[in-house]
Short mmCIF file of N, CA and C and ligand atoms in Angstrom, two decimals:
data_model
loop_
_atom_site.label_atom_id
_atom_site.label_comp_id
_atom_site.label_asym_id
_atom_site.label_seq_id
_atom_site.Cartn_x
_atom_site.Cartn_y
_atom_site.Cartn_z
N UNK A 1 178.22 -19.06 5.80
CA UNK A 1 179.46 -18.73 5.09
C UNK A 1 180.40 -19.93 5.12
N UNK A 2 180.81 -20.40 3.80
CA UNK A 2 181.65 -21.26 3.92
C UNK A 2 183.44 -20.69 3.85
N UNK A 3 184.01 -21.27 5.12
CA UNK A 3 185.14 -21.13 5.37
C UNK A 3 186.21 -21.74 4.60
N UNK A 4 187.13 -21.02 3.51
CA UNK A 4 187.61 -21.54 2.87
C UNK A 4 189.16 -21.13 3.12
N UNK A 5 190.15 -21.98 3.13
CA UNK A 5 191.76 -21.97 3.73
C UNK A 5 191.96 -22.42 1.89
N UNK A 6 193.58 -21.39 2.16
CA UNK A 6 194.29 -22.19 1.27
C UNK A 6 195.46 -22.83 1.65
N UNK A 7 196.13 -23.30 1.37
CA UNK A 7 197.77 -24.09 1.98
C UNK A 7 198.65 -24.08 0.68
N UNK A 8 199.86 -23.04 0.66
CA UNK A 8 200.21 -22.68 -0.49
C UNK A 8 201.62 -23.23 -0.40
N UNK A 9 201.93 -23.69 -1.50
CA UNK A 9 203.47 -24.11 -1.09
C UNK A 9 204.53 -24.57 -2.52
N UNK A 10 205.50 -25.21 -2.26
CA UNK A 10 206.45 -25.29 -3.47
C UNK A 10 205.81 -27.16 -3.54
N UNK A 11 205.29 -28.47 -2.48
CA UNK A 11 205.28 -29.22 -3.02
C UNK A 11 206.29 -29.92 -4.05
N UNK A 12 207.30 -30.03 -3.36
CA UNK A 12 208.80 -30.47 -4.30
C UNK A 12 209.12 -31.48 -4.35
N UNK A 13 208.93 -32.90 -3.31
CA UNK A 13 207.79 -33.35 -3.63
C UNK A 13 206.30 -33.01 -2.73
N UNK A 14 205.40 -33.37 -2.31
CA UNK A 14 204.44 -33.21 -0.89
C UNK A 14 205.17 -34.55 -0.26
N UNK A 15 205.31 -34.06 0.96
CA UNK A 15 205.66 -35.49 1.99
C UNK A 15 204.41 -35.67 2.75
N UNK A 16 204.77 -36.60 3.82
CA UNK A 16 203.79 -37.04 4.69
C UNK A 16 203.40 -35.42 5.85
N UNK A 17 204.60 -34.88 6.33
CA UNK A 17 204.55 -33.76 7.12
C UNK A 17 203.71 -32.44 6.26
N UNK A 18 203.34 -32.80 4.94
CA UNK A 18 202.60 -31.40 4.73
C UNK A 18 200.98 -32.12 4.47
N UNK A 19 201.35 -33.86 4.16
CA UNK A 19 199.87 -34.35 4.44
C UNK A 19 199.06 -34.41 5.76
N UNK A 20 199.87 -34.42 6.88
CA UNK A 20 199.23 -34.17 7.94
C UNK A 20 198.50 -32.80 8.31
N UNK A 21 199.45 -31.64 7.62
CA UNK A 21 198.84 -30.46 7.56
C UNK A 21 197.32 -30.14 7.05
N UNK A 22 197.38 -30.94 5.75
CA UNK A 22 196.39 -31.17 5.15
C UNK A 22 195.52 -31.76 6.13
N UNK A 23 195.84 -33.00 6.08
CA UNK A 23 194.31 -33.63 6.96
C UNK A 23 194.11 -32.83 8.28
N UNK A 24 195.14 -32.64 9.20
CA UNK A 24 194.20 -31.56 10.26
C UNK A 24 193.60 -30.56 9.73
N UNK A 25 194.01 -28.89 8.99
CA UNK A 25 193.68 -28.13 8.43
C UNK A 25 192.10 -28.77 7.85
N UNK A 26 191.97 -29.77 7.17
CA UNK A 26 190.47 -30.18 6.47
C UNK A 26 189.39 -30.44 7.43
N UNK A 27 190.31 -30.42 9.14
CA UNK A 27 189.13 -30.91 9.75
C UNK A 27 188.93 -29.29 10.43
N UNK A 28 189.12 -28.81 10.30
CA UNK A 28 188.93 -27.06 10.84
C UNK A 28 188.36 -26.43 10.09
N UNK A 29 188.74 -26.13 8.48
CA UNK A 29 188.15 -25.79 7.80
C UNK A 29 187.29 -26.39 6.84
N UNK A 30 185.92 -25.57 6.46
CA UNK A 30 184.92 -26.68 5.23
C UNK A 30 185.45 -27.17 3.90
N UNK A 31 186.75 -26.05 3.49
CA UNK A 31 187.63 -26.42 2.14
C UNK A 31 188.75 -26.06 2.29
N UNK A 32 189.68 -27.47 2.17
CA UNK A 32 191.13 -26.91 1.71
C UNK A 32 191.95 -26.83 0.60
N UNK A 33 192.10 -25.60 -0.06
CA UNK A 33 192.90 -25.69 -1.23
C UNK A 33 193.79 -25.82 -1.30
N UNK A 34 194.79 -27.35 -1.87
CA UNK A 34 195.95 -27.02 -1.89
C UNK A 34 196.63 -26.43 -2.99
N UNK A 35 197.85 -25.18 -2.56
CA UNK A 35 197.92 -24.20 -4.29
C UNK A 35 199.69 -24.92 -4.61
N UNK A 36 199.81 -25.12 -5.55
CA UNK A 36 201.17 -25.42 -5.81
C UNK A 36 201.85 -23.96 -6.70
N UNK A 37 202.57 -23.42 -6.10
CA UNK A 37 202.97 -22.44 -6.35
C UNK A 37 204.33 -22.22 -7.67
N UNK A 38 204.00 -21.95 -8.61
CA UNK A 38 204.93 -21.61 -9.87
C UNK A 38 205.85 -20.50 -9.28
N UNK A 39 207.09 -21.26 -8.66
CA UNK A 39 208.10 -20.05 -7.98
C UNK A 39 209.19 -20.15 -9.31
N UNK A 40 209.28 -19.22 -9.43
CA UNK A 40 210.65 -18.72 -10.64
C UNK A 40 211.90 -18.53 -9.99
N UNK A 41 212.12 -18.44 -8.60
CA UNK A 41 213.05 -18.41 -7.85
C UNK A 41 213.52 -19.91 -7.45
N UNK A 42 212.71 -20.94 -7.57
CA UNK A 42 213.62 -22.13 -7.89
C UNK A 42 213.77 -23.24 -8.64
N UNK A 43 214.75 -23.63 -8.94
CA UNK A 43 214.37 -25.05 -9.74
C UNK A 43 214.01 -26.19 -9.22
N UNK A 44 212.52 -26.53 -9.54
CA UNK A 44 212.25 -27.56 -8.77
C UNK A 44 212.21 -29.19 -9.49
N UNK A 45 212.15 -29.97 -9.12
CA UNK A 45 212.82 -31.16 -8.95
C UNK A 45 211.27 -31.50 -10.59
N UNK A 46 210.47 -31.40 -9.78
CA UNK A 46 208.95 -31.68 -10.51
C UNK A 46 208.34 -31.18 -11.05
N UNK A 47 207.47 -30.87 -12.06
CA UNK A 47 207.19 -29.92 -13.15
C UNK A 47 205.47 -29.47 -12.16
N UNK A 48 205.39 -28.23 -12.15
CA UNK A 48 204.11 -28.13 -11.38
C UNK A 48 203.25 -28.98 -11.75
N UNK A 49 202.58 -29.58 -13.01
CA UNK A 49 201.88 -30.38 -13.53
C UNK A 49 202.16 -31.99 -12.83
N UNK A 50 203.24 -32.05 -12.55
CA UNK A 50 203.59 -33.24 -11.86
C UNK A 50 203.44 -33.29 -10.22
N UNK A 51 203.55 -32.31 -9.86
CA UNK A 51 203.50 -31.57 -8.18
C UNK A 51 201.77 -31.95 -7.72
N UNK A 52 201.14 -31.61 -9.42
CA UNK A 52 199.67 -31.57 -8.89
C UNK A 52 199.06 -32.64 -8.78
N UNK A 53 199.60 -33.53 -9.70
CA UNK A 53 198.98 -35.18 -9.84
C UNK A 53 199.59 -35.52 -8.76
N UNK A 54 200.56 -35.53 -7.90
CA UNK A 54 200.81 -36.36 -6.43
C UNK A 54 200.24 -36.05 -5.86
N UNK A 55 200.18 -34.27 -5.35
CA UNK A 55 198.77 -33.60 -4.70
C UNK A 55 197.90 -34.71 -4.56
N UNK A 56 197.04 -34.43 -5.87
CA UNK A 56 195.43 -35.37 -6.38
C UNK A 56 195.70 -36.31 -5.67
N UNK A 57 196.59 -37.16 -6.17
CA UNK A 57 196.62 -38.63 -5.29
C UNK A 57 196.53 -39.17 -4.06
N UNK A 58 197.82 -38.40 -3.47
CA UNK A 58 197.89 -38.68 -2.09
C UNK A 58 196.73 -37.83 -0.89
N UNK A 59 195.84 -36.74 -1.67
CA UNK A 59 194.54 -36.32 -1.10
C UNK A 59 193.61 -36.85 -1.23
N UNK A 60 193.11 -38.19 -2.39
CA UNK A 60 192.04 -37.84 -2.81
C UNK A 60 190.90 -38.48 -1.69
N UNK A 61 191.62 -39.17 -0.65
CA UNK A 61 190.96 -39.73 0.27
C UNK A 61 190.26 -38.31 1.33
N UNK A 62 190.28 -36.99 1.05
CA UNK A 62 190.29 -36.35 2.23
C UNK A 62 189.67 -35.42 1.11
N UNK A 63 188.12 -35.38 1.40
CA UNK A 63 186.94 -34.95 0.52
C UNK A 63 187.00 -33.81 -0.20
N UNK A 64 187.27 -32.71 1.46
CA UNK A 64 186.78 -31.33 1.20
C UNK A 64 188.23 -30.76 0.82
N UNK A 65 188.83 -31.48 0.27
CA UNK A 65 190.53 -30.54 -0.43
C UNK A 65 190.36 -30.27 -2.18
N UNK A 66 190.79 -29.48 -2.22
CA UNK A 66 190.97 -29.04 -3.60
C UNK A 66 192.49 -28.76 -4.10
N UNK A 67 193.25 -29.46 -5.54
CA UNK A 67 194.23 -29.21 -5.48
C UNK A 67 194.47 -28.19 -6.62
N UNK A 68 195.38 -27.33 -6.41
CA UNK A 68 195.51 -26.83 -7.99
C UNK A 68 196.62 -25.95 -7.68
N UNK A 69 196.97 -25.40 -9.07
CA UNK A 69 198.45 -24.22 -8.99
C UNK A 69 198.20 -22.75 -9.03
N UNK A 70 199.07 -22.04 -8.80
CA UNK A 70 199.11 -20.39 -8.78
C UNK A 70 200.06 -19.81 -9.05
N UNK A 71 200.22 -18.56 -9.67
CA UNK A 71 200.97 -17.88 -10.45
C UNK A 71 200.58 -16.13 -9.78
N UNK A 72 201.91 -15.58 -9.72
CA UNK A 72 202.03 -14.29 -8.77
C UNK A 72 201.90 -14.31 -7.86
N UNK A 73 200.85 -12.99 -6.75
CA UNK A 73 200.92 -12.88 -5.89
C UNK A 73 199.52 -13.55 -4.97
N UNK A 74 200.12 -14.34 -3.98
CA UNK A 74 199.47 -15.11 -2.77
C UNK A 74 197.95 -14.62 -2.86
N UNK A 75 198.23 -13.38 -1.99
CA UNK A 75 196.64 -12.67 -1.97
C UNK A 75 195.93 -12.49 -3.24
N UNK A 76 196.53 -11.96 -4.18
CA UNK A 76 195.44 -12.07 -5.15
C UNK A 76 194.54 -13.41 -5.67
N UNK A 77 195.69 -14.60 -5.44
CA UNK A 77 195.06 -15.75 -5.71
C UNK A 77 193.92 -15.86 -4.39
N UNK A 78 194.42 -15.60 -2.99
CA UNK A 78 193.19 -16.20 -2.11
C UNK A 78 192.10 -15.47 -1.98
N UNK A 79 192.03 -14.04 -3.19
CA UNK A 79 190.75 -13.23 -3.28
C UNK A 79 189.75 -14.42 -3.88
N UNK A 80 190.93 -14.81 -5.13
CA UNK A 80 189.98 -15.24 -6.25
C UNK A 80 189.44 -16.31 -5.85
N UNK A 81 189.97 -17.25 -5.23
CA UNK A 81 188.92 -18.63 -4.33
C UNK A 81 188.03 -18.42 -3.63
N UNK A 82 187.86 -16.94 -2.57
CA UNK A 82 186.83 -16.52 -2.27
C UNK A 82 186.99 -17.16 -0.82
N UNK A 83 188.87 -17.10 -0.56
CA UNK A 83 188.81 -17.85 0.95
C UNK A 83 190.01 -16.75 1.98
N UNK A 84 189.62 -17.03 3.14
CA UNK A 84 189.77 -15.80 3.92
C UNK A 84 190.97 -16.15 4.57
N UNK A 85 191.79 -16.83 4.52
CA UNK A 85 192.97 -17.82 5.42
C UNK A 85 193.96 -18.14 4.54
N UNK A 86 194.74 -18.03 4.83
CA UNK A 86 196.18 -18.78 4.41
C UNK A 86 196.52 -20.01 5.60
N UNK A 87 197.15 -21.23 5.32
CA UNK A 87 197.63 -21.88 6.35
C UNK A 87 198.92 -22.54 5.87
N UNK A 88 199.69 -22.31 7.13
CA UNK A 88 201.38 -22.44 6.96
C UNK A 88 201.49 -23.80 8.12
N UNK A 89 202.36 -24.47 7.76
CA UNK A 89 202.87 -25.53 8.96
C UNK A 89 204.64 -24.88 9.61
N UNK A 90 204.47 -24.92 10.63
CA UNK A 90 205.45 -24.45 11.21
C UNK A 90 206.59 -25.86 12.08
N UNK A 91 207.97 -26.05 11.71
CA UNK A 91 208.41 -26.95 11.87
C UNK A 91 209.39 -26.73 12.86
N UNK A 92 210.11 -25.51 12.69
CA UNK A 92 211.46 -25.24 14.08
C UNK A 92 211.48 -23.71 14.00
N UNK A 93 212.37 -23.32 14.64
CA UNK A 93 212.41 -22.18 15.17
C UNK A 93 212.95 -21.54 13.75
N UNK A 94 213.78 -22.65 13.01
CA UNK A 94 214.03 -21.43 11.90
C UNK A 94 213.10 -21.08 10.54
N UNK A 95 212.02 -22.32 10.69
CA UNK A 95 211.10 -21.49 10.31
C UNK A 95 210.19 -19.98 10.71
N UNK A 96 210.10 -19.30 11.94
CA UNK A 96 209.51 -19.00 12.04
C UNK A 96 209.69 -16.90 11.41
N UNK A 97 210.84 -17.21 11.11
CA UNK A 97 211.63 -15.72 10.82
C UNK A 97 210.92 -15.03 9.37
N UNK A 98 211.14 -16.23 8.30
CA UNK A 98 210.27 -16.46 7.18
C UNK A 98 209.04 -15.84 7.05
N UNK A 99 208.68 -17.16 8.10
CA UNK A 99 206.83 -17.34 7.98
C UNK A 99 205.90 -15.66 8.74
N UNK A 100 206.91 -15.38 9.65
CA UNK A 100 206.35 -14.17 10.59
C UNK A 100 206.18 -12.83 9.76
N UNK A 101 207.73 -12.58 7.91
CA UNK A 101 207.80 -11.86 7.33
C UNK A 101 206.55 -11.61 6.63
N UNK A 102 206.62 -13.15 6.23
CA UNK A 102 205.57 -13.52 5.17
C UNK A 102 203.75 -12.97 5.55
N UNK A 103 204.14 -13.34 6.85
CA UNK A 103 202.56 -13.42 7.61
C UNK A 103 202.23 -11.43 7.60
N UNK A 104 203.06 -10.88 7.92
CA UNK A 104 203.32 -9.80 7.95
C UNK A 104 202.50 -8.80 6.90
N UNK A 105 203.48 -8.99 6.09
CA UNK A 105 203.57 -8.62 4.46
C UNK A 105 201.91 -8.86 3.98
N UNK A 106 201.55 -9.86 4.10
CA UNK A 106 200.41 -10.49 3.53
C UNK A 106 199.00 -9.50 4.66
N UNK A 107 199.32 -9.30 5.46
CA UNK A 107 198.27 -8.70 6.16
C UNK A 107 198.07 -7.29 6.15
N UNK A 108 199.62 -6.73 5.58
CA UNK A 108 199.51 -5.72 5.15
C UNK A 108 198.99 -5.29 3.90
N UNK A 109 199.19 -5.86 2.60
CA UNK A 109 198.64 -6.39 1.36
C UNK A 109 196.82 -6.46 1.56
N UNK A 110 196.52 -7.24 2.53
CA UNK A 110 194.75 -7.68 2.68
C UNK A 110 194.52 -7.87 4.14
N UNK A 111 194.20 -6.67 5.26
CA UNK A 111 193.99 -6.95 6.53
C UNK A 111 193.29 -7.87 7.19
N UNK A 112 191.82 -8.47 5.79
CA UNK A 112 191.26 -9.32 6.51
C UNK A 112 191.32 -10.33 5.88
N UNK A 113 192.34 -11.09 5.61
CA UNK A 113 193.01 -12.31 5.24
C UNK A 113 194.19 -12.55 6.22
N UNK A 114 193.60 -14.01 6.87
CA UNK A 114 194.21 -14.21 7.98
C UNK A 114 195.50 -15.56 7.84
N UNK A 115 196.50 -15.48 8.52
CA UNK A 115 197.89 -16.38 8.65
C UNK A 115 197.07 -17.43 9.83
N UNK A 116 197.16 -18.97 9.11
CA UNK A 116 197.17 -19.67 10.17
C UNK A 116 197.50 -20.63 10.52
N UNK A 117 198.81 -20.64 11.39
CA UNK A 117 199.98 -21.60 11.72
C UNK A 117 199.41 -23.03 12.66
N UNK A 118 199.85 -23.89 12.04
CA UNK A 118 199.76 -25.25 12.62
C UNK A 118 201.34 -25.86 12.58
N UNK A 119 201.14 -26.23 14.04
CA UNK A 119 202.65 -26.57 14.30
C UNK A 119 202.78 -28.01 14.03
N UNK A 120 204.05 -28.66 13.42
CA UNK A 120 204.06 -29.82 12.87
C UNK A 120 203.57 -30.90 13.85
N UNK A 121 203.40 -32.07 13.70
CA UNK A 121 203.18 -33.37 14.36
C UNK A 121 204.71 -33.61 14.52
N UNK A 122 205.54 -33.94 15.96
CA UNK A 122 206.68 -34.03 16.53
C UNK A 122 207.13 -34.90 15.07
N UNK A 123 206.81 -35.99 14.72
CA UNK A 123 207.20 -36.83 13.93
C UNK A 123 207.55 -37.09 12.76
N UNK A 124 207.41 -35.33 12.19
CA UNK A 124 207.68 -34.88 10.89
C UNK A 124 209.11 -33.65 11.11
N UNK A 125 208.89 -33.42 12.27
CA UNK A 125 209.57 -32.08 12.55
C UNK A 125 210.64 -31.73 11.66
N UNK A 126 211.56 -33.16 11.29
CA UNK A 126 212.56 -32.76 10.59
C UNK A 126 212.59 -32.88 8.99
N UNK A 127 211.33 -32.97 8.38
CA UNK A 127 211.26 -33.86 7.66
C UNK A 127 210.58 -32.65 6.08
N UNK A 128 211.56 -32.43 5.46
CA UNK A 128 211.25 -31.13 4.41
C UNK A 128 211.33 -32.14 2.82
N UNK A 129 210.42 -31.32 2.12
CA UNK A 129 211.08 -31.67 0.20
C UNK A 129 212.39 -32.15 0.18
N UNK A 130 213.24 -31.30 0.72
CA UNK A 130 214.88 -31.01 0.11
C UNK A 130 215.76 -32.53 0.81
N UNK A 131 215.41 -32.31 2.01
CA UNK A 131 215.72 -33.70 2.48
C UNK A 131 214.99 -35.01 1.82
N UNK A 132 213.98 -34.86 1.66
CA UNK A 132 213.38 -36.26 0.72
C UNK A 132 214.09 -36.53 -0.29
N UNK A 133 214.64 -35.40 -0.97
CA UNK A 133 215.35 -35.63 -2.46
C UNK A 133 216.75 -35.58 -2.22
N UNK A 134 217.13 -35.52 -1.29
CA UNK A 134 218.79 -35.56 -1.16
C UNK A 134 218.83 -37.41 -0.66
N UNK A 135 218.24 -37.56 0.33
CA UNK A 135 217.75 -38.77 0.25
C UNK A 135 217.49 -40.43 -0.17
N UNK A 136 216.47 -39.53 -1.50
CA UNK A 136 216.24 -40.32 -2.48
C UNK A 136 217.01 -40.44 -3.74
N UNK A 137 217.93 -39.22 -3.86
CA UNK A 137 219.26 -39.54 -4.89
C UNK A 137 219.80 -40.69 -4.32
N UNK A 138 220.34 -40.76 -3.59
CA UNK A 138 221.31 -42.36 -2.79
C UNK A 138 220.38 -43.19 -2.46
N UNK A 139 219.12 -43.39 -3.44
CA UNK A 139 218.59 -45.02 -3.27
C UNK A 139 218.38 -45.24 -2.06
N UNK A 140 218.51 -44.28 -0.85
CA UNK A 140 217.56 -44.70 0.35
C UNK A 140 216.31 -44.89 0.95
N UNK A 141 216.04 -45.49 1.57
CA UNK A 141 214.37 -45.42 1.47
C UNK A 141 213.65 -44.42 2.05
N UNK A 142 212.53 -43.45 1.52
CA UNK A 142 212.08 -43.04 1.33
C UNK A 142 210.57 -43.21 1.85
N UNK A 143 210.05 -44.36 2.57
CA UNK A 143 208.81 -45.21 2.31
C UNK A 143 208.13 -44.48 3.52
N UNK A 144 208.32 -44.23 4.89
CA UNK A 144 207.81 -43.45 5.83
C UNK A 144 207.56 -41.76 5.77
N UNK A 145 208.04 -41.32 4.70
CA UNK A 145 208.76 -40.24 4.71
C UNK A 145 207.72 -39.11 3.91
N UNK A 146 207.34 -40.44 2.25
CA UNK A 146 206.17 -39.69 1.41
C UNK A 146 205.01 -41.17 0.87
N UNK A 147 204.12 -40.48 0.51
CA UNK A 147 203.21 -41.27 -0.16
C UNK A 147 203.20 -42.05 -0.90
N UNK A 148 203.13 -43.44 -1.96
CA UNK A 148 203.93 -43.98 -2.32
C UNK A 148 203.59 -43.71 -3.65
N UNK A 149 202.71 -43.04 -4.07
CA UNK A 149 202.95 -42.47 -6.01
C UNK A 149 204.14 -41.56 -5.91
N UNK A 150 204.58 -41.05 -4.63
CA UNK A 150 205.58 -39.99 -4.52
C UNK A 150 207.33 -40.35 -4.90
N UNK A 151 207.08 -42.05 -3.98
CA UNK A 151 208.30 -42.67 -3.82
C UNK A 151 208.45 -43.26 -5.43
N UNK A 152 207.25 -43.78 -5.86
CA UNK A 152 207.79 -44.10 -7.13
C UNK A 152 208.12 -42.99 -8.17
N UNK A 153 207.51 -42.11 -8.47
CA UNK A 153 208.00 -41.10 -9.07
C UNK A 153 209.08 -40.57 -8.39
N UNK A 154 209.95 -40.90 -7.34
CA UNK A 154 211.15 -40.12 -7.06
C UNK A 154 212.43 -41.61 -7.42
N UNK A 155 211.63 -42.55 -7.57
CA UNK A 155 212.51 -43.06 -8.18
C UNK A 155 212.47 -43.28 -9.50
N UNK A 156 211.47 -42.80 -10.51
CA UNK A 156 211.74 -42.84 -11.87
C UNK A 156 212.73 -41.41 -12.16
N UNK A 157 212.56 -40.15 -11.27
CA UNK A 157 213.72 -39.28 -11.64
C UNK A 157 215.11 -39.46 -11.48
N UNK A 158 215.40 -40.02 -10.21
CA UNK A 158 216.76 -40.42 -10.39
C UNK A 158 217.40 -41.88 -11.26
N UNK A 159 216.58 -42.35 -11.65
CA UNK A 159 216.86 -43.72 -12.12
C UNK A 159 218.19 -43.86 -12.78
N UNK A 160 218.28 -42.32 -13.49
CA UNK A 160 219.36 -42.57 -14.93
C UNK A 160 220.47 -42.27 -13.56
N UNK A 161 220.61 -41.38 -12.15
CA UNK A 161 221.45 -41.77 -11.94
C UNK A 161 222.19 -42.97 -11.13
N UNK A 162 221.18 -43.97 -11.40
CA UNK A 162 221.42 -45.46 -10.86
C UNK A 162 222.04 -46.38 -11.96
N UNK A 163 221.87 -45.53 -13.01
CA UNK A 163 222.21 -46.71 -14.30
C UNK A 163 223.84 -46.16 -14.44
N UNK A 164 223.68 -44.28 -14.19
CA UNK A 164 225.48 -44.16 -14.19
C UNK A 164 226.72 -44.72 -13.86
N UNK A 165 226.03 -45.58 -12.65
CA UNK A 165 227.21 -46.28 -11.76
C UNK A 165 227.65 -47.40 -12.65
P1 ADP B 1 207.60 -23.36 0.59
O1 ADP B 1 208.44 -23.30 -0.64
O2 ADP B 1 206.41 -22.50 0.59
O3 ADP B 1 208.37 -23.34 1.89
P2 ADP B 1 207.07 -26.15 1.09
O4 ADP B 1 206.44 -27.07 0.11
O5 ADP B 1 208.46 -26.47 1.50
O6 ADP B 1 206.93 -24.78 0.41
O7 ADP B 1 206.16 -26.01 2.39
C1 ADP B 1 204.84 -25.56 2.34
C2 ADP B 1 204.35 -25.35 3.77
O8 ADP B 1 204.35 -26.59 4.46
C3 ADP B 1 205.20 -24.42 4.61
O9 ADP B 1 204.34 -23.72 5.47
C4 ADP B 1 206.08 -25.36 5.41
O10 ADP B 1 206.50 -24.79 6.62
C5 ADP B 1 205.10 -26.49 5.65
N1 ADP B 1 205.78 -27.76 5.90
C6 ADP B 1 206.73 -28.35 5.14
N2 ADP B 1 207.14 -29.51 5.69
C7 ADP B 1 206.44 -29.66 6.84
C8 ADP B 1 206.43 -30.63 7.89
N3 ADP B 1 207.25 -31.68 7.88
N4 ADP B 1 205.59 -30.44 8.94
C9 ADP B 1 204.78 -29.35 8.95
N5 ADP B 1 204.76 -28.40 8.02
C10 ADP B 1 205.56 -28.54 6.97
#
């Protein structure tokens, strides 16, 4: 039986802290899918189509990953891959209120589809989408933080507001 995880997320941009997720997660499981999730609840910075080509990129070194998007609900998508796991990265305590609902909900939904938390690498701990792009509006660097098709595409979005000044 091949063990298949998915790792589902908004990707607003992917930083380095959800690539580490990735590469541990790939060494546990035989496939990792990463799903970029079409949330209608926010506006995101990157067009999912754009979310997925950084995906591609900054994975393509790490064999057994698969990237792609999803639309509705979680479980129904991780029927359809034919994989038995969800995997979440867990960063501070205030993640865990969320993730515990979430984990919850989802097991109630499909009992034998399992939540499985990997706690960040100390060195990411603080280190989210939202902060990358608050960030990278003020022309700061960015270079430790994400991948570098990431950094350049976060600086072709703000560009026009570099030319405002
Ligand atoms: P979501 O909108 O689902 O929270 P994110 O793209 O922000 O999407 O995060 C996807 C997953 O990656 C979540 O489980 C989140 O906790 C985890 N994650 C985000 N940043 C980090 C990080 N720096 N270290 C470890 N896990 C992270």
């Amino acid at each position: 039986m091949t063990a298949i995880a998915v790792y589902p997320g908004s990707f607003d941009p992917v930083t380095n802290g959800h690539l580490d997720i990735i590469e541990r997660s790939a060494k546990v499981f035989d496939k990792v899918v990463v799903a970029v999730l079409h949330n209608r609840n926010k506006v995101p910075l990157f067009s999912v189509e754009e979310r997925v080509a950084m995906l591609k990129e900054s994975t393509a070194y790490i064999s057994n990953t698969e990237v792609d998007s999803f639309n509705g609900l979680l479980i129904d998508y991780i029927r359809e891959k034919n994989a038995r796991t969800i995997v979440r990265g867990l960063r501070a305590v205030s993640d865990f209120e969320y993730e515990m609902q979430a984990a919850s909900i989802n097991r109630k939904l499909d009992p034998d589809i399992e939540t499985f938390f990997m706690m960040t690498n100390n060195q990411y701990s603080y280190l989210s989408s939202s902060i990358v792009k608050e960030v990278a509006k003020y022309e700061a660097n960015v270079q430790d933080l994400v991948p570098a098709s990431v950094q350049k595409a976060l600086r072709q979005k703000y560009s026009h507001l570099t030319d405002e000044k």
